[in-house]
Coordinates of N, CA, C and O in Angstrom, one line a residue:
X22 N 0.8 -1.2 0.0 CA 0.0 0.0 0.0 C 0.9 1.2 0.0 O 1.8 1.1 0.8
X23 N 0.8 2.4 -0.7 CA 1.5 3.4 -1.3 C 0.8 4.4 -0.6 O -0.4 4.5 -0.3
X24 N 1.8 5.2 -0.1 CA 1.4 6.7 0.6 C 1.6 7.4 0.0 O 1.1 8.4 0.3
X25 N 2.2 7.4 -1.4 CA 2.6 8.4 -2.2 C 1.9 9.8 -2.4 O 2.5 10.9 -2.6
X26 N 0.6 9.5 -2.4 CA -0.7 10.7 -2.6 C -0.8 11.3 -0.6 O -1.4 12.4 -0.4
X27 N -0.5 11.0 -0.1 CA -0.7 11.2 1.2 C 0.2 12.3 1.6 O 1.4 12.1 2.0
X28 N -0.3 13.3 1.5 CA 0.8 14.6 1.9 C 0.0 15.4 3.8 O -1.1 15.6 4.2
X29 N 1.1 15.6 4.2 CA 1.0 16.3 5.3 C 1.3 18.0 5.8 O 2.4 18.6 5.9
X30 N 0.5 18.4 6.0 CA 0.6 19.9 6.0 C 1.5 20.0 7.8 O 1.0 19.4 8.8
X31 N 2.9 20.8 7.9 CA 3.3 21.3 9.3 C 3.5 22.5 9.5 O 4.4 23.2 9.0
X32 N 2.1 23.1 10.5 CA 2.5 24.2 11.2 C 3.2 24.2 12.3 O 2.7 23.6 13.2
X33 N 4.7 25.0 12.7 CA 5.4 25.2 13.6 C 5.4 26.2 14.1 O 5.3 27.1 13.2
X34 N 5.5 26.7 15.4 CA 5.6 28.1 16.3 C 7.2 27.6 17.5 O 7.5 26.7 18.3
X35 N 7.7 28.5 17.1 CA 8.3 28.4 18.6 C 8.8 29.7 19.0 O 9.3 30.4 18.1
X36 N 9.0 30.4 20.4 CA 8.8 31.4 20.8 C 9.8 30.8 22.3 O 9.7 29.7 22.8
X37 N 10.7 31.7 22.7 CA 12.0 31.6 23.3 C 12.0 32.9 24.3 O 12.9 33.4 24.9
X38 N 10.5 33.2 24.4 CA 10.9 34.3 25.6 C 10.3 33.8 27.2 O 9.2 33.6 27.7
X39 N 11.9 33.8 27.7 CA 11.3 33.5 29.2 C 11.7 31.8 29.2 O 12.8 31.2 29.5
X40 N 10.4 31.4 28.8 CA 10.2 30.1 28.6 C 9.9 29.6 27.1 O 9.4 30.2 26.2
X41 N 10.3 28.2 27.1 CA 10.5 27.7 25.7 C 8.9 27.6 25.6 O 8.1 27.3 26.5
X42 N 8.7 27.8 24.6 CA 7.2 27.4 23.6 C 7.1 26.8 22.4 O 7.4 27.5 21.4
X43 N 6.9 25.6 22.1 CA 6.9 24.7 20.9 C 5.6 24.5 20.6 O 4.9 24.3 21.6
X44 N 5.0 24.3 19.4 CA 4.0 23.9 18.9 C 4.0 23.0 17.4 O 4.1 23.7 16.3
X45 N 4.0 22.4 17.3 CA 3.9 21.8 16.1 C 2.3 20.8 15.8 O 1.8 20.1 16.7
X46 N 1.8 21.1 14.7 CA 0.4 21.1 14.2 C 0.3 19.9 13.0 O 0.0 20.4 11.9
X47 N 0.6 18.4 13.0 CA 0.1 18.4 11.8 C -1.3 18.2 10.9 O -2.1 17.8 11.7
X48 N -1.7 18.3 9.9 CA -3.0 18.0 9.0 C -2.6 17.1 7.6 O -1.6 17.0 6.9
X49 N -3.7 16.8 7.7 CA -3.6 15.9 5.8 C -4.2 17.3 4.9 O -5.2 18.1 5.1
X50 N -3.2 17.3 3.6 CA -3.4 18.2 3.1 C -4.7 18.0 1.8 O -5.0 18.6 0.7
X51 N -5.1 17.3 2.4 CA -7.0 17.1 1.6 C -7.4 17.2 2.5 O -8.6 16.9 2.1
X52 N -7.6 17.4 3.8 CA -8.4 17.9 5.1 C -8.0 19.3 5.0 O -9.0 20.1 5.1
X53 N -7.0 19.8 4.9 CA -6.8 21.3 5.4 C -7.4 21.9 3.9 O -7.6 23.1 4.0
X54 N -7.7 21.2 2.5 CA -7.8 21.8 1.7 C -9.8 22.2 1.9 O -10.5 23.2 1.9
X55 N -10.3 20.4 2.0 CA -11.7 20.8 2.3 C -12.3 21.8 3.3 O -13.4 22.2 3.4
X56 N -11.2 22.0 4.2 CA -11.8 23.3 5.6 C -11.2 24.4 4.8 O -11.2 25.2 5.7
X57 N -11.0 24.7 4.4 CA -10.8 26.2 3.2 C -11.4 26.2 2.2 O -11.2 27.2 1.5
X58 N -12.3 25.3 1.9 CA -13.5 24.9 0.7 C -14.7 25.4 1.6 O -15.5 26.2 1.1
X59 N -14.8 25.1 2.7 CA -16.0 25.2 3.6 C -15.6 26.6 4.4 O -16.4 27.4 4.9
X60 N -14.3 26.9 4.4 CA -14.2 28.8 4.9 C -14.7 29.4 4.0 O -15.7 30.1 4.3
X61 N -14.1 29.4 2.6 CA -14.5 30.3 1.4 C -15.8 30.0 1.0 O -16.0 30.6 0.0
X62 N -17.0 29.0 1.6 CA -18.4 29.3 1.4 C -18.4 30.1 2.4 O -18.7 31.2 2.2
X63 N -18.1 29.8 3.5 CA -18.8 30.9 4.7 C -18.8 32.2 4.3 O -19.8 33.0 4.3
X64 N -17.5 32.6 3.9 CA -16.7 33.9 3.6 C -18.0 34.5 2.1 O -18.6 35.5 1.8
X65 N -18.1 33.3 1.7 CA -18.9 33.7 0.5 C -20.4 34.6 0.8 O -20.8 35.6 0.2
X66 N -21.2 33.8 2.0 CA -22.2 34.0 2.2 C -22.3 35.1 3.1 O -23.3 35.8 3.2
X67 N -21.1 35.2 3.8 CA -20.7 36.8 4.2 C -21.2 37.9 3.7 O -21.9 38.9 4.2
X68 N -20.7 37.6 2.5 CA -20.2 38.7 1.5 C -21.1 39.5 1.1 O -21.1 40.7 0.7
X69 N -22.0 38.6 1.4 CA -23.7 39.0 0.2 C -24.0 40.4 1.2 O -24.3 41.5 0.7
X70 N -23.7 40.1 2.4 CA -24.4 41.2 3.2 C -23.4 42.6 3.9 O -23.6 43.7 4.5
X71 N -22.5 42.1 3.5 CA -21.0 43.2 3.8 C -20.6 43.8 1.8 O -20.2 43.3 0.8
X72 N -21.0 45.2 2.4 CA -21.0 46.1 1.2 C -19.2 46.2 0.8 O -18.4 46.0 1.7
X73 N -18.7 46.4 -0.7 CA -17.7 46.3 -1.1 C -17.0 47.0 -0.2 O -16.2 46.5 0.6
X74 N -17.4 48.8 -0.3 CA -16.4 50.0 0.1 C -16.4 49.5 1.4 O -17.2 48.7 2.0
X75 N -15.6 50.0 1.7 CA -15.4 49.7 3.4 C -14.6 51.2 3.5 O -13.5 51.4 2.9
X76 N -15.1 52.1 4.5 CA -14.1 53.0 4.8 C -12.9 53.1 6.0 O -12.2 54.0 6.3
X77 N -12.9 51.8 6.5 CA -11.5 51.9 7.5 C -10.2 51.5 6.9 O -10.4 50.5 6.1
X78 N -9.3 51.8 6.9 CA -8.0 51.9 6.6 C -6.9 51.0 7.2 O -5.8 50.6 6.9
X79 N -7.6 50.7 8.3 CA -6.7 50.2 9.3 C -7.0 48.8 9.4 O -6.1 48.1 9.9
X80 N -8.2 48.0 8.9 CA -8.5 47.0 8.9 C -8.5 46.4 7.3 O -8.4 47.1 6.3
X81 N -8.8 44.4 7.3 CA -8.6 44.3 6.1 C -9.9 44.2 5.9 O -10.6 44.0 6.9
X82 N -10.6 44.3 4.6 CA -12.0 43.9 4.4 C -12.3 42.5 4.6 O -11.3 41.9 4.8
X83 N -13.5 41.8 4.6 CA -14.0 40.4 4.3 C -13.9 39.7 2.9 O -14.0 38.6 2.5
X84 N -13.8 41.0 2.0 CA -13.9 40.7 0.8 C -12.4 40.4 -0.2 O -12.3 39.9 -1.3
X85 N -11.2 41.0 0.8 CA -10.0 40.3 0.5 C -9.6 39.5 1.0 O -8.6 39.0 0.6
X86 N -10.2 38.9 2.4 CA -10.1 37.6 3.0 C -10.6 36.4 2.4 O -10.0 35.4 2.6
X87 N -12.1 36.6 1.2 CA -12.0 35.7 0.4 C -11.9 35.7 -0.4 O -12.6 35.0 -1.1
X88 N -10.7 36.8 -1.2 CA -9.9 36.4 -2.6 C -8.7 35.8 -1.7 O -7.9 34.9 -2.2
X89 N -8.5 36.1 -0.5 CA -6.8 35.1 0.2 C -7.3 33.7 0.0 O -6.6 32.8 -0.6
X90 N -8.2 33.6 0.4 CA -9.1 32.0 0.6 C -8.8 31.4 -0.8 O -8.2 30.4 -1.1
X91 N -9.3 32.5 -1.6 CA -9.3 31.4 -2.8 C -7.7 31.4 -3.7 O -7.3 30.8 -4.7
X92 N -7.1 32.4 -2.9 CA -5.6 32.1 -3.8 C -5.0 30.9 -3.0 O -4.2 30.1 -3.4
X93 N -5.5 30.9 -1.9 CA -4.6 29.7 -0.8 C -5.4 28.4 -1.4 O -4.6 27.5 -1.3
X94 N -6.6 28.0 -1.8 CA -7.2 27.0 -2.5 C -6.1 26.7 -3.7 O -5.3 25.8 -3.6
X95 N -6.1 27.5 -4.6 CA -5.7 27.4 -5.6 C -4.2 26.7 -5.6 O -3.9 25.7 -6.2
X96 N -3.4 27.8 -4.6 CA -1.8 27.1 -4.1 C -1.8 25.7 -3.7 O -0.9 24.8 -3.9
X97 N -2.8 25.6 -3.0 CA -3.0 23.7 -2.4 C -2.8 22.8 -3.6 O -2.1 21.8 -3.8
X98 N -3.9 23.7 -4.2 CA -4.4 22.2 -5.8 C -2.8 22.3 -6.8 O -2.7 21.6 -7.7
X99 N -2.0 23.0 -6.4 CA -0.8 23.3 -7.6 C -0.2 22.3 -7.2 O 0.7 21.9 -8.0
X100 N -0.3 21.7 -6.2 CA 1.1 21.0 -5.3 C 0.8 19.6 -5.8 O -0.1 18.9 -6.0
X101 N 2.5 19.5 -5.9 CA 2.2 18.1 -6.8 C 3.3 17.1 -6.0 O 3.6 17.2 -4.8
X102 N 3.6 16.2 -6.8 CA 4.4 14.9 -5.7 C 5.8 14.9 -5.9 O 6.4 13.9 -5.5
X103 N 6.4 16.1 -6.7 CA 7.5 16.8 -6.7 C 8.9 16.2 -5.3 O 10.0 15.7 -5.1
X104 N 7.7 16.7 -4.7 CA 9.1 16.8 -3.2 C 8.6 17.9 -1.9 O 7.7 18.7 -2.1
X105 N 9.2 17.7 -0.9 CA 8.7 18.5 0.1 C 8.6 20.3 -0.2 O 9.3 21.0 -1.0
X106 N 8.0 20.6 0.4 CA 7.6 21.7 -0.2 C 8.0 22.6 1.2 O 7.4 22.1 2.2
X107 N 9.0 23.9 1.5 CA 8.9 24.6 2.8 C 8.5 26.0 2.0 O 9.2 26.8 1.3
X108 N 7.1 26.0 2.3 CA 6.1 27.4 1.7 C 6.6 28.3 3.1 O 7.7 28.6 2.8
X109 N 6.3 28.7 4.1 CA 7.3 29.5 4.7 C 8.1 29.2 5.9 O 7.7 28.4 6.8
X110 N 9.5 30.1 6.2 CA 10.2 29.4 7.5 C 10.6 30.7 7.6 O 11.6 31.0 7.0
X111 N 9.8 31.7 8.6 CA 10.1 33.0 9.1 C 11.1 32.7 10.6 O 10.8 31.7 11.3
X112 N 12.1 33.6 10.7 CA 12.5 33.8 12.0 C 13.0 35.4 12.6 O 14.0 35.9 12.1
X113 N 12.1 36.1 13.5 CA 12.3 37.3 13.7 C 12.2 37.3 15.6 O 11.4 36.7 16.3
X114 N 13.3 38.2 16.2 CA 13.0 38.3 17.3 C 13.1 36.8 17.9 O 13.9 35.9 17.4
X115 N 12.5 36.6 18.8 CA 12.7 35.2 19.7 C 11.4 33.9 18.9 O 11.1 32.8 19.4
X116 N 10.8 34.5 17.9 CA 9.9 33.7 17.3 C 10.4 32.9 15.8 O 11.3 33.3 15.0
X117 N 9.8 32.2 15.9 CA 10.0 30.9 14.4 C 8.7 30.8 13.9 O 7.9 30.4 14.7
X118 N 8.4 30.9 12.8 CA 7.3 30.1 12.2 C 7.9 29.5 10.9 O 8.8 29.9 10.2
X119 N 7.0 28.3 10.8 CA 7.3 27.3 9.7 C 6.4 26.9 8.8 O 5.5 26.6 9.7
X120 N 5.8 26.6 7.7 CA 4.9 25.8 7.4 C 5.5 25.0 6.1 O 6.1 25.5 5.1
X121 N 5.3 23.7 6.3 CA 5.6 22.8 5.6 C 5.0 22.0 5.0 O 4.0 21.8 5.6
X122 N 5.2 21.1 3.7 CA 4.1 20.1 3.4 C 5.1 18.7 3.1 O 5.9 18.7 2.2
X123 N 5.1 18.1 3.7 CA 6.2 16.6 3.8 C 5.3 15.7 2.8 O 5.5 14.6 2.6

């Protein structure tokens, strides 16, 4: 039996002030893709009732929350059986973040 199709999404945090903080997250990357199929309906039905303009400046709208939705759908479906994939590995200050697809 072949895992080959079987990809794993890893979110990592770790945070070094004081005290150590580790977190590591994993998901199947056809699970994390169907709950971003089922955000971007919610986001959708949102939408109907949240007017385009929005006058605050300081916040983001709902309505570029789900064009992000649907570019991060799209980035999922591109991923192929290539090889591991490190989409991001930030380190700023006493924090790390990682996200990976094994």
């Amino acid at each position: 039996m072949s895992n080959r199709g079987f990809r794993i999404v890893w979110f990592n945090l770790h945070t070094e002030n004081g005290k150590k903080f580790r977190l590591s997250f994993p998901i199947s990357l056809n699970v994390f893709r169907e709950l971003m199929d089922s955000f971007q309906d919610l986001i959708t039905v949102i939408c109907l009732f949240v007017p385009k303009s929005f006058a605050s400046k300081n916040s983001i709208s709902i309505h570029a929350v789900k064009e992000i939705a649907v570019m991060v759908i799209e980035l999922l479906g591109s991923i192929t059986d290539d090889g591991p994939y490190d989409l991001v590995d930030v380190e700023a200050d006493n924090v790390k973040v990682s996200i990976k697809i094994r």
